[in-house]
Coordinates of C-alpha atoms and ligand atoms in Angstrom, one line a residue:
X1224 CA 139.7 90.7 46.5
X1225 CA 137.9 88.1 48.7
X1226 CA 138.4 89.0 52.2
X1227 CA 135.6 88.4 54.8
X1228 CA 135.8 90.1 58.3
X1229 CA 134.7 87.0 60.6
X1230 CA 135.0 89.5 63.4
X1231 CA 134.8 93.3 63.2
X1232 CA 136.1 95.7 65.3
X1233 CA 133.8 99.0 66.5
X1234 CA 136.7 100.7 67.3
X1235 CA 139.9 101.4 65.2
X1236 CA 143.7 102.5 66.9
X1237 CA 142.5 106.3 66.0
X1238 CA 139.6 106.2 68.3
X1239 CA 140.8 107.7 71.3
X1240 CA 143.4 110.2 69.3
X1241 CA 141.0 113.2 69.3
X1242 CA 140.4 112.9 73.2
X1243 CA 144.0 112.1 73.9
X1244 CA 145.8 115.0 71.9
X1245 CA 143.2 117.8 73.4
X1246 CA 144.4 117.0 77.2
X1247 CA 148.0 116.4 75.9
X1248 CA 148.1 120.1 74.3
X1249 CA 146.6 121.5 77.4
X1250 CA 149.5 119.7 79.8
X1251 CA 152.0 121.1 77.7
X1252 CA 150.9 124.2 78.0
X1253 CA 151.0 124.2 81.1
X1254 CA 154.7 123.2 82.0
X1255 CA 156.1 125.1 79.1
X1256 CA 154.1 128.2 80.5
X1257 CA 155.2 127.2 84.2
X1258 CA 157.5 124.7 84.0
X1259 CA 158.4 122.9 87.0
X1260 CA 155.9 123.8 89.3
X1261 CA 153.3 122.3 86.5
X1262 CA 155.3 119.3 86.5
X1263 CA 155.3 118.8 90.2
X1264 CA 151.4 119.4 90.2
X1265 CA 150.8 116.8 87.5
X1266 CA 152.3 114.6 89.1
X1267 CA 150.9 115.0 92.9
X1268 CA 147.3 115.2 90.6
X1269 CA 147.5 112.5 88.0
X1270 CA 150.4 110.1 90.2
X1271 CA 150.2 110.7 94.0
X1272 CA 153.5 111.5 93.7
X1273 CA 155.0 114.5 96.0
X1274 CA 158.6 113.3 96.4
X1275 CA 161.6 114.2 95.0
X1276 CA 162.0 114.1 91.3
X1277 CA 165.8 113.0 90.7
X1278 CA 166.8 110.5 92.5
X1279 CA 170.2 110.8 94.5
X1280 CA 173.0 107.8 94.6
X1281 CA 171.4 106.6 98.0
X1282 CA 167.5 107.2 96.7
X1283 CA 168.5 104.8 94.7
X1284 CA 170.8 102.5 96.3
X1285 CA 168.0 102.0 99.3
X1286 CA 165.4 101.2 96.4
X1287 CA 167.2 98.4 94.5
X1288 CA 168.5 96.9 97.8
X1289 CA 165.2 94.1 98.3
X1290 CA 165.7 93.5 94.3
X1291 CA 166.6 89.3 94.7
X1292 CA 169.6 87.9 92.4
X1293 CA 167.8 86.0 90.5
X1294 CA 165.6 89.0 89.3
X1295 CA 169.0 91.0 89.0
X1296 CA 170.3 87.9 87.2
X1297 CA 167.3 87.4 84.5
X1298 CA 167.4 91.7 83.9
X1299 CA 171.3 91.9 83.4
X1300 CA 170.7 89.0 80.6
X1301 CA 168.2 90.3 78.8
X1302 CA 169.3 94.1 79.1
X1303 CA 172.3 92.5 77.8
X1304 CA 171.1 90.5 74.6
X1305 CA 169.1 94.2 74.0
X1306 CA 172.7 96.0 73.9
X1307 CA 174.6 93.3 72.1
X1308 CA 172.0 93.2 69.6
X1309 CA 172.4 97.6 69.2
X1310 CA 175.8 96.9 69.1
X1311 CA 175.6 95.4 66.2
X1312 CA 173.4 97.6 64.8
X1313 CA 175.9 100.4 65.5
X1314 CA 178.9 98.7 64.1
X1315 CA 176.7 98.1 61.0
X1316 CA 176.5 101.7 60.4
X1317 CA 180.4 103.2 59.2
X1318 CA 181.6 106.5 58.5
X1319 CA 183.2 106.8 55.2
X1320 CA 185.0 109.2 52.6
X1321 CA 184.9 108.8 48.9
X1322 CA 186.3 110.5 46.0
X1323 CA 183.2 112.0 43.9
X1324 CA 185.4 113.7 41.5
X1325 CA 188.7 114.4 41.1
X1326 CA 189.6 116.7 43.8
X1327 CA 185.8 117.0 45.9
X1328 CA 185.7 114.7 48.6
X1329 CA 183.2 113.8 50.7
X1330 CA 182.3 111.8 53.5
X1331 CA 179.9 111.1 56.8
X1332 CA 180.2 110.9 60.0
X1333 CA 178.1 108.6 62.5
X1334 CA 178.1 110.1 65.9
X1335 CA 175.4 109.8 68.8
X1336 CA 173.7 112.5 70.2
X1337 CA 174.3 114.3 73.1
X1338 CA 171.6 114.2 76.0
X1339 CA 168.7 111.5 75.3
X1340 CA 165.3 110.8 77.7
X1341 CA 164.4 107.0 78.0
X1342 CA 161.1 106.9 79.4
X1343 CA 159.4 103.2 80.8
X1344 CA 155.6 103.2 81.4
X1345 CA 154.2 101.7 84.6
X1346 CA 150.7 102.5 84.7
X1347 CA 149.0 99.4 84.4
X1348 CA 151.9 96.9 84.5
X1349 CA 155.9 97.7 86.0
X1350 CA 157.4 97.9 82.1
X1351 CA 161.0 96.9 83.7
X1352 CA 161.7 95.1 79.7
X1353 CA 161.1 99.0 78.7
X1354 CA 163.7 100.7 81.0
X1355 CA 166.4 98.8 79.5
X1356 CA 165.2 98.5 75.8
X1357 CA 165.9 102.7 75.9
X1358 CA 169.1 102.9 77.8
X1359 CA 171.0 99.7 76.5
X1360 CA 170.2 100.8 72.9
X1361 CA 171.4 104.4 74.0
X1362 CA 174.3 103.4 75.8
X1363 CA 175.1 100.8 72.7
X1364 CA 175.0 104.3 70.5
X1365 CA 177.6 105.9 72.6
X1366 CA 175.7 108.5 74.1
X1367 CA 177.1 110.7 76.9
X1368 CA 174.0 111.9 79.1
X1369 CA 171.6 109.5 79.2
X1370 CA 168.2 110.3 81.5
X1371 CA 165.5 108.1 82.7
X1372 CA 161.8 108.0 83.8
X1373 CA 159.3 106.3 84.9
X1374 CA 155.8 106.7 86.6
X1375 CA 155.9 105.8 90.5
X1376 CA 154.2 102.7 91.0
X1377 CA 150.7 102.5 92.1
X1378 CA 151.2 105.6 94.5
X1379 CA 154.9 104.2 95.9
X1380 CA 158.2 105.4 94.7
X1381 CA 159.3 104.4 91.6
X1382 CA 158.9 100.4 90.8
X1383 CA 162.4 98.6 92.7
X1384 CA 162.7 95.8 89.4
X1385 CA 162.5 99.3 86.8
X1386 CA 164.8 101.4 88.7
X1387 CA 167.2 98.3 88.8
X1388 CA 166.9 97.9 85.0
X1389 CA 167.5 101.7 84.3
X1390 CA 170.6 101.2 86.7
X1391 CA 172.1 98.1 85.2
X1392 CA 171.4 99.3 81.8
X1393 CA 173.4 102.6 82.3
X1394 CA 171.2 105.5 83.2
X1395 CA 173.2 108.7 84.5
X1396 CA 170.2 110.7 85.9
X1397 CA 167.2 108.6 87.0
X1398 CA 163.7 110.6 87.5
X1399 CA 160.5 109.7 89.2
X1400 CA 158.1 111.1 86.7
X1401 CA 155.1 109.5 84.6
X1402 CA 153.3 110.3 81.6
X1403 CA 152.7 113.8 79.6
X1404 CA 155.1 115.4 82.6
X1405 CA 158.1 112.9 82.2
X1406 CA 158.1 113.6 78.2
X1407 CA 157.9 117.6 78.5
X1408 CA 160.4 117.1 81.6
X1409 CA 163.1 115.2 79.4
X1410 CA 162.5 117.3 76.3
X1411 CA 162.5 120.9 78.1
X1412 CA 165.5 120.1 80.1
X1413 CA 163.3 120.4 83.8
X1414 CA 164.9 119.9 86.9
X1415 CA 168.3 118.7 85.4
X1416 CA 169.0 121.7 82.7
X1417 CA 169.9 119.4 80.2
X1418 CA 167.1 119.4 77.2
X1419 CA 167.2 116.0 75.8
X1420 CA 168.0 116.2 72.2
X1421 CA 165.8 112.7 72.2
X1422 CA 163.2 111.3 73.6
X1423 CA 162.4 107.5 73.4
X1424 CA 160.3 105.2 75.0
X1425 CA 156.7 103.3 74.8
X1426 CA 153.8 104.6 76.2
X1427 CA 149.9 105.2 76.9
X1428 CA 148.0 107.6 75.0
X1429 CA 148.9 110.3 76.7
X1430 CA 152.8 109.7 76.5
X1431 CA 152.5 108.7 72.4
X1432 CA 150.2 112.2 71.8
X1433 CA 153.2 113.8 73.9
X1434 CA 156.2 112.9 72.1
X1435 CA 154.3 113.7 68.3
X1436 CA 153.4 116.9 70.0
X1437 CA 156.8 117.8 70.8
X1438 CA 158.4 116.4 67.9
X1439 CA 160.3 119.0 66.2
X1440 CA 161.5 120.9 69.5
X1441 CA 163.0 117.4 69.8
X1442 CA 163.7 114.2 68.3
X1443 CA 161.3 111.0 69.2
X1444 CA 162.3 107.6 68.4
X1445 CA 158.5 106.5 66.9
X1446 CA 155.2 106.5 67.8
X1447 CA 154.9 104.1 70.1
X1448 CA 152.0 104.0 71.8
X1449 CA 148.9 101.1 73.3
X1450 CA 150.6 97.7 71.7
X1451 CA 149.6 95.7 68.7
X1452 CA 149.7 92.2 67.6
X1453 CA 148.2 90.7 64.1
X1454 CA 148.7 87.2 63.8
X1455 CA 149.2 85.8 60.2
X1456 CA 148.2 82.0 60.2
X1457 CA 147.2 79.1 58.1
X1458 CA 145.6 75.9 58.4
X1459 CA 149.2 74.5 59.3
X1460 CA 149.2 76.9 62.7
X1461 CA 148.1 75.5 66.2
X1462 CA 145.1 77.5 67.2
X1463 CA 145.8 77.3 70.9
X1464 CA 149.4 78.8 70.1
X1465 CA 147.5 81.4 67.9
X1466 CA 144.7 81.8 70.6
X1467 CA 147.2 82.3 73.1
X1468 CA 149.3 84.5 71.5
X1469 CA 146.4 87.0 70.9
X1470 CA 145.5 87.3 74.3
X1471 CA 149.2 87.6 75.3
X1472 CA 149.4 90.9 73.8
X1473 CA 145.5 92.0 74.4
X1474 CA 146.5 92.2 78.1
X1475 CA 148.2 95.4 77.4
X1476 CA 145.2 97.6 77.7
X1477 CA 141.7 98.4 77.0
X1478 CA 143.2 100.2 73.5
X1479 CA 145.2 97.0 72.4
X1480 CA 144.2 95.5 69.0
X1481 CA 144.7 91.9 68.5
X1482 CA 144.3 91.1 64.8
X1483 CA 144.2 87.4 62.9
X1484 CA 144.7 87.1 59.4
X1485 CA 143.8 83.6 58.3
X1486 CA 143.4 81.9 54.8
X1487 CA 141.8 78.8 57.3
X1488 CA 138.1 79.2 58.0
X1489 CA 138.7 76.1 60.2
X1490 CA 141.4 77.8 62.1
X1491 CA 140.0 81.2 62.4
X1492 CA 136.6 79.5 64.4
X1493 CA 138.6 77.3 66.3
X1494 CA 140.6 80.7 67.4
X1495 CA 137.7 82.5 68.2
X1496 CA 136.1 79.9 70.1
X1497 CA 139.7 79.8 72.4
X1498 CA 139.9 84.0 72.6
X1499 CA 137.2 84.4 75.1
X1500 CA 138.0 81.4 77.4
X1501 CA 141.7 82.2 77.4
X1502 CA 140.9 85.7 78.7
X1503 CA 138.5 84.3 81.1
X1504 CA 141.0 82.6 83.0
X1505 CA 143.2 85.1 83.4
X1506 CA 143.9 87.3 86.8
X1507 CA 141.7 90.3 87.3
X1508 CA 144.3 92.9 85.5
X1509 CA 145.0 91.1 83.0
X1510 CA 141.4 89.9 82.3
X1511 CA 140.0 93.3 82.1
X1512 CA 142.2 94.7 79.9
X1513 CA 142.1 91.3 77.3
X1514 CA 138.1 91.4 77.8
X1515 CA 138.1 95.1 76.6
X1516 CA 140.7 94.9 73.8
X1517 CA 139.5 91.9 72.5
X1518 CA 135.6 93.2 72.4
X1519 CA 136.5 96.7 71.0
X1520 CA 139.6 96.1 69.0
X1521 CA 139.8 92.3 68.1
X1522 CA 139.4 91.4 64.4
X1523 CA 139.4 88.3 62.6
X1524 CA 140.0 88.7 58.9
X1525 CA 139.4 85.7 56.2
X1526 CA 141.4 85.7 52.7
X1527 CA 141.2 83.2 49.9
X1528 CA 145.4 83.7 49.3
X1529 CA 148.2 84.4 50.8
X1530 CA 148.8 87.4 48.7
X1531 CA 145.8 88.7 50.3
X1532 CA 146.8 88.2 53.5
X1533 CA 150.1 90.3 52.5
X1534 CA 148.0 93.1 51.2
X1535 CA 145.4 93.1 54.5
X1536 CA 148.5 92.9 56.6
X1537 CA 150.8 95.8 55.1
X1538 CA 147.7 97.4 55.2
X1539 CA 147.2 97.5 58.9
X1540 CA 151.2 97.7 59.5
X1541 CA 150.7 95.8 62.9
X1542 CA 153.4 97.1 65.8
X1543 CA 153.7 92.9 66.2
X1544 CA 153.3 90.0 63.4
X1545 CA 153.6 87.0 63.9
X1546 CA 153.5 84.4 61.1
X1547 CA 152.4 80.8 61.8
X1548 CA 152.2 79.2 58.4
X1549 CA 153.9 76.7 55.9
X1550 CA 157.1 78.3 54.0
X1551 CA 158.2 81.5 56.4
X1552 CA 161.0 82.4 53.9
X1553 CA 157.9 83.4 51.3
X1554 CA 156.6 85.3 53.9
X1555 CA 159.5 87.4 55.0
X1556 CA 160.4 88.3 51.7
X1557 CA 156.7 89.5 51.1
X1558 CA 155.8 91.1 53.8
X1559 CA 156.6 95.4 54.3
X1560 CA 154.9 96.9 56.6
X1561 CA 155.2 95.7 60.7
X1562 CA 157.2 97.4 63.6
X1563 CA 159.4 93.7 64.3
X1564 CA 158.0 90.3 62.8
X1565 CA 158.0 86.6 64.3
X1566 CA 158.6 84.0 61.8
X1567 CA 157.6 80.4 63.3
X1568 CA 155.7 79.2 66.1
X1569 CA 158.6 78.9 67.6
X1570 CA 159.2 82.6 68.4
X1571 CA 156.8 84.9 70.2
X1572 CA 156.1 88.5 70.5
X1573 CA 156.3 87.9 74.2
X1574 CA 160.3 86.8 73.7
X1575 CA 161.1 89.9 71.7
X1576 CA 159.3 91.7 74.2
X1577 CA 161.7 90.6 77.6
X1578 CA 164.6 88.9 76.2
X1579 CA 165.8 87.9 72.8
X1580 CA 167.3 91.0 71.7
X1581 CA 165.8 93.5 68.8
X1582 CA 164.1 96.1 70.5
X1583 CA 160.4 96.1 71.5
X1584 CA 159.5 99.9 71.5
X1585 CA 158.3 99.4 68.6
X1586 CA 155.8 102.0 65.7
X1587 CA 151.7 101.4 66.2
X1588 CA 148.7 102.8 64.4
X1589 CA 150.3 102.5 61.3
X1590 CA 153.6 104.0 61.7
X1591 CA 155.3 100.7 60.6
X1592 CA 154.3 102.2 57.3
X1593 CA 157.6 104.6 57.6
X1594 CA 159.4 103.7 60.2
X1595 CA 161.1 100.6 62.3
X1596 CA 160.9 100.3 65.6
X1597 CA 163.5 102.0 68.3
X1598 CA 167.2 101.2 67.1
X1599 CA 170.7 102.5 68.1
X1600 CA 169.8 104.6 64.9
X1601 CA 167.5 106.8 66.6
X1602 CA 170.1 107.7 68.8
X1603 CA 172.8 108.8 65.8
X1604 CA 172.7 111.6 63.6
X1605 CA 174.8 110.5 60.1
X1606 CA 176.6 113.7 59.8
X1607 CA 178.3 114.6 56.3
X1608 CA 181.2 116.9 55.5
X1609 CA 183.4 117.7 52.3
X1610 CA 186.6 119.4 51.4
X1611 CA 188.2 119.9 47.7
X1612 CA 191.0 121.5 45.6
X1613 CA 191.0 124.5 44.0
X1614 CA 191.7 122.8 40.6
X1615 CA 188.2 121.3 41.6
X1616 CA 186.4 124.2 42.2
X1617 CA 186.9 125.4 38.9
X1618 CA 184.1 123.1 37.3
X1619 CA 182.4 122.8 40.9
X1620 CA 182.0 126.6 40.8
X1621 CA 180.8 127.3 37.4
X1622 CA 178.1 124.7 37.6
X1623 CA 177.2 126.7 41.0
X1624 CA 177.6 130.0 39.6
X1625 CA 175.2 129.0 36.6
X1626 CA 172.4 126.8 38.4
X1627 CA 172.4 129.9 41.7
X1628 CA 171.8 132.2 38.6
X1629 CA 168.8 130.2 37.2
X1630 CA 167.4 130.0 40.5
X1631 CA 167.8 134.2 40.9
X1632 CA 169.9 133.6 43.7
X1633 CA 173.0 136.2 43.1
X1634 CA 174.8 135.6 46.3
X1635 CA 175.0 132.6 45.9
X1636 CA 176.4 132.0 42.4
X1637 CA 178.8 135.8 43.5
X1638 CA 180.6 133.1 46.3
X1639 CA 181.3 130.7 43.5
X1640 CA 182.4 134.1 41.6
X1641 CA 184.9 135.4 44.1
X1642 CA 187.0 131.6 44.3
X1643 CA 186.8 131.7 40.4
X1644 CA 188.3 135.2 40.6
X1645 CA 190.5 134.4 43.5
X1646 CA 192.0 131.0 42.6
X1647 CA 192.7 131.2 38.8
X1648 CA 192.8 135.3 37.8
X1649 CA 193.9 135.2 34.5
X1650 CA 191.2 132.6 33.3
X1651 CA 187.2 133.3 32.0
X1652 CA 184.2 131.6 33.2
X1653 CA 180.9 130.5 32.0
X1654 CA 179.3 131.9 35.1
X1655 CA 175.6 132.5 33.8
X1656 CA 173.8 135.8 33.3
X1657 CA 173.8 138.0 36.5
X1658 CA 170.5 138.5 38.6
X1659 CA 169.2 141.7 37.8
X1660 CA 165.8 141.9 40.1
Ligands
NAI168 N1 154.5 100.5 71.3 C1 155.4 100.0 72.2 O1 156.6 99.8 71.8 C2 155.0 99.7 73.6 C3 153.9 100.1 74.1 N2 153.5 99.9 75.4 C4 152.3 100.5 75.8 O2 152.6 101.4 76.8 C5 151.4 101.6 77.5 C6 151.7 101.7 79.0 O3 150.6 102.4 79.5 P1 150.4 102.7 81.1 O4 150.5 101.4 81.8 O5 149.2 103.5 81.2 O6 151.7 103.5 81.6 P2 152.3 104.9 81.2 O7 153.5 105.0 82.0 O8 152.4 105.1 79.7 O9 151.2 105.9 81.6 C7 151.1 106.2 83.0 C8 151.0 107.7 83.1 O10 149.8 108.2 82.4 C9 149.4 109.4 82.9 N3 148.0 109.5 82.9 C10 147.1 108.5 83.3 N4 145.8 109.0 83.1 C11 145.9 110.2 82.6 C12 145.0 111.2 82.2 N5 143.7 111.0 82.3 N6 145.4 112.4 81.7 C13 146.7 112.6 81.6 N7 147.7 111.7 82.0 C14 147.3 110.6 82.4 C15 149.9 109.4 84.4 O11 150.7 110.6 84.6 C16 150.8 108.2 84.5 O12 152.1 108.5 85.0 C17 150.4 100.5 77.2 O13 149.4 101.0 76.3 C18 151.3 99.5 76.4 O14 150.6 98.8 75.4 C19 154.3 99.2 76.2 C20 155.5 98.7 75.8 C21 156.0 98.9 74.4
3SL169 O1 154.2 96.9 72.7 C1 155.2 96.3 73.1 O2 156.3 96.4 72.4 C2 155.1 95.5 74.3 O3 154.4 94.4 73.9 C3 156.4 95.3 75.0 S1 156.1 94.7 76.6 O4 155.2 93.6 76.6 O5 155.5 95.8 77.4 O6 157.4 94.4 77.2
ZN170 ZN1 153.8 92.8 75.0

């Protein structure tokens, strides 16, 4: 396969995993060993943060109360388009009962979990799209007990523009907490005794490591950590639009990959020509960040087909892909592995990020391999159940008797025994040979 790397990266999305999952263990340790008192250290240590943890009714009425209408306005949209779009995700998924033969039925059930933890980052930026990505979708899912945290902001309290997203979204319990101790917080059940049966939300390093760390004790949405984008273009795309679009997501952090996949020579040097000036002129936080990603993490990949492009790009399962080429219908039937894709120039990773609907907490380093992104699906459990006649458990039971006996299992195939016996006395059985060791 001809595929040329016009631009390597020295570092890979499993770089810092190593360094990340050593201080994440260690955390954990700590607030499952201690519990709250870790938690509240952690975050006077790692957050400046000494206040109160939950916030009351007037906590939080007194910090929305600056928040402008027109910011209210643009968050109750998009939080909006986020839970319509759930919505109809949940009503896609039905319970249903069906006849599997004669007499045995069997069905499922589709019903949300109880007690979930929506955590939005605010390290580096004020992730308000984040706060109600979690808690529209969970709300959309019908769940009860929905809790929601976020770092405090550069020192302060916890960011006015998130806290008003949590609140318009539907939070019930809303937490001043960041990182490794807002994920162990929400799982163990910390300062509000309710153990969140899931815990969703994007993150740094540190939050990611958490949530795969503590998967198991509790269910995670995906890992979601330091964002993605690999932009699929050919000599059809603009490359400012492409150029653009690169840096757009490289200003997420020093650990963001930004990836091109071209089959246009001609494109791909007109894009790398446009990367570093686009970065240049951005504002200092922003700049950093893009500079770093873009140095350490930034690719630029060269096939001689489209087919190879598909191959490349299910290979690195970007979080984000966008496709800028000629005949998107080829490509969305061909492509598999990316946490949400953007057919057309006209879309953008940055409008799926704030506004247009499907969610953007979405799977990186690879997970897009096996898993969407965050869905009103996370927040179900499909939950089956079955009843039948005795006439049905005639065969039902001697198949069970026979196959428990095969696999040396003698309780087992004795429960199938005892209806047999039960239901029709005066009748023999085929029930297999009985378990003698
Ligand atoms: N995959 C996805 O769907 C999305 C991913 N993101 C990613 O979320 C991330 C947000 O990161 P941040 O801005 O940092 O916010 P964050 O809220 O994830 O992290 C801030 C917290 O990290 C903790 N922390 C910082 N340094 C630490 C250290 N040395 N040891 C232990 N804990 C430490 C602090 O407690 C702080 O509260 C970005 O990487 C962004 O790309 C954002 C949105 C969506
Ligand atoms: O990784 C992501 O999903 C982010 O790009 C979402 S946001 O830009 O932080 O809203
Ligand atoms: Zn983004």
């Amino acid at each position: 396969m001809a595929t040329q790397y016009l631009k390597r990266a020295s570092k890979t999305p499993e770089t810092e995993t190593a360094t990340a999952q050593k201080v994440v263990n260690e955390m954990l340790h700590e607030i499952e060993t201690r519990g709250e008192a870790a938690v509240r250290e952690y975050a006077k240590k790692l957050d400046k943060w000494d206040g109160d943890i939950i916030m009351t009714p007037a906590q939080i009425d007194q910090g929305i109360k600056d928040v402008p209408a027109s910011v209210k306005a643009d968050i109750e949209f998009a939080a909006q388009q986020v839970y319509d779009f759930a919505l109809a995700q949940r009503r896609s998924l039905e319970d249903f009962s069906t006849e599997l033969y004669p007499g045995v039925t069997a069905g499922q059930r589709v019903i949300p979990v109880n007690v979930v933890g929506c955590y939005a980052p605010a390290g580096r930026y004020a992730h308000i799209a984040s706060a109600y990505m979690g808690v529209a979708t969970a709300k959309a899912a019908g769940v009860k007990s929905i809790i929601a945290c976020s770092s405090p902001f550069r020192g302060g309290g916890m960011h006015p523009y998130v806290l008003y997203a949590f609140k318009a979204a539907g939070a019930d319990t809303i937490m001043t907490l960041g990182g490794v101790q807002a994920i162990a917080t929400m799982a163990y059940g910390l300062f509000t005794g309710k153990p969140a049966d899931v815990v969703v939300g994007p993150g740094n390093k540190f939050v990611a490591e958490a949530k795969r760390t503590l998967f198991g004790k509790v269910g995670i949405d995906v890992f979601a950590g330091p964002s993605e984008v690999a932009v699929i273009a050919d000599e059809t795309a603009d490359p400012y639009i492409v150029a653009s679009d690169l840096v757009g997501q490289a200003e997420h952090g020093h650990e963001s990959p930004a990836w091109l996949f071209t089959t246009s020579k001609a494109l791909a040097d007109e894009v790398m020509g446009l990367v570093p000036k686009l970065i240049e002129d951005l504002p200092p936080t922003a700049r950093d960040a893009a500079y770093c990603a873009w140095r350490d993490y930034g690719e630029v990949v060269l096939c001689d087909t489209r087919e190879e492009v598909v191959e490349v790009s299910d290979r690195y399962a970007s979080e984000h892909l966008e496709v800028h080429t000629a005949d998107l219908d080829w490509w969305l039937a061909n492509l598999t592995c990316y946490g949400s894709l953007f057919l057309g120039e006209e879309t953008t990773v940055a409008f799926g990020d704030k506004a247009s609907g499907p969610n953007h907490v979405l799977p990186t380093k690879g997970a897009a391999r096996y898993s969407g992104g965050l869905s009103v699906h996370k927040f179900v459990k499909t939950l089956t159940w079955q009843k039948m006649t005795r006439d049905a458990a005639k065969r039902i039971g001697e198949v069970t008797a026979r196959i428990s006996r095969l696999e040396g299992m003698e309780a087992h195939a004795r429960t199938a025994d005892d209806r047999l016996r039960k239901y029709f006395p005066n009748e023999t059985f085929d029930r297999g040979e009985p378990v003698q060791v």
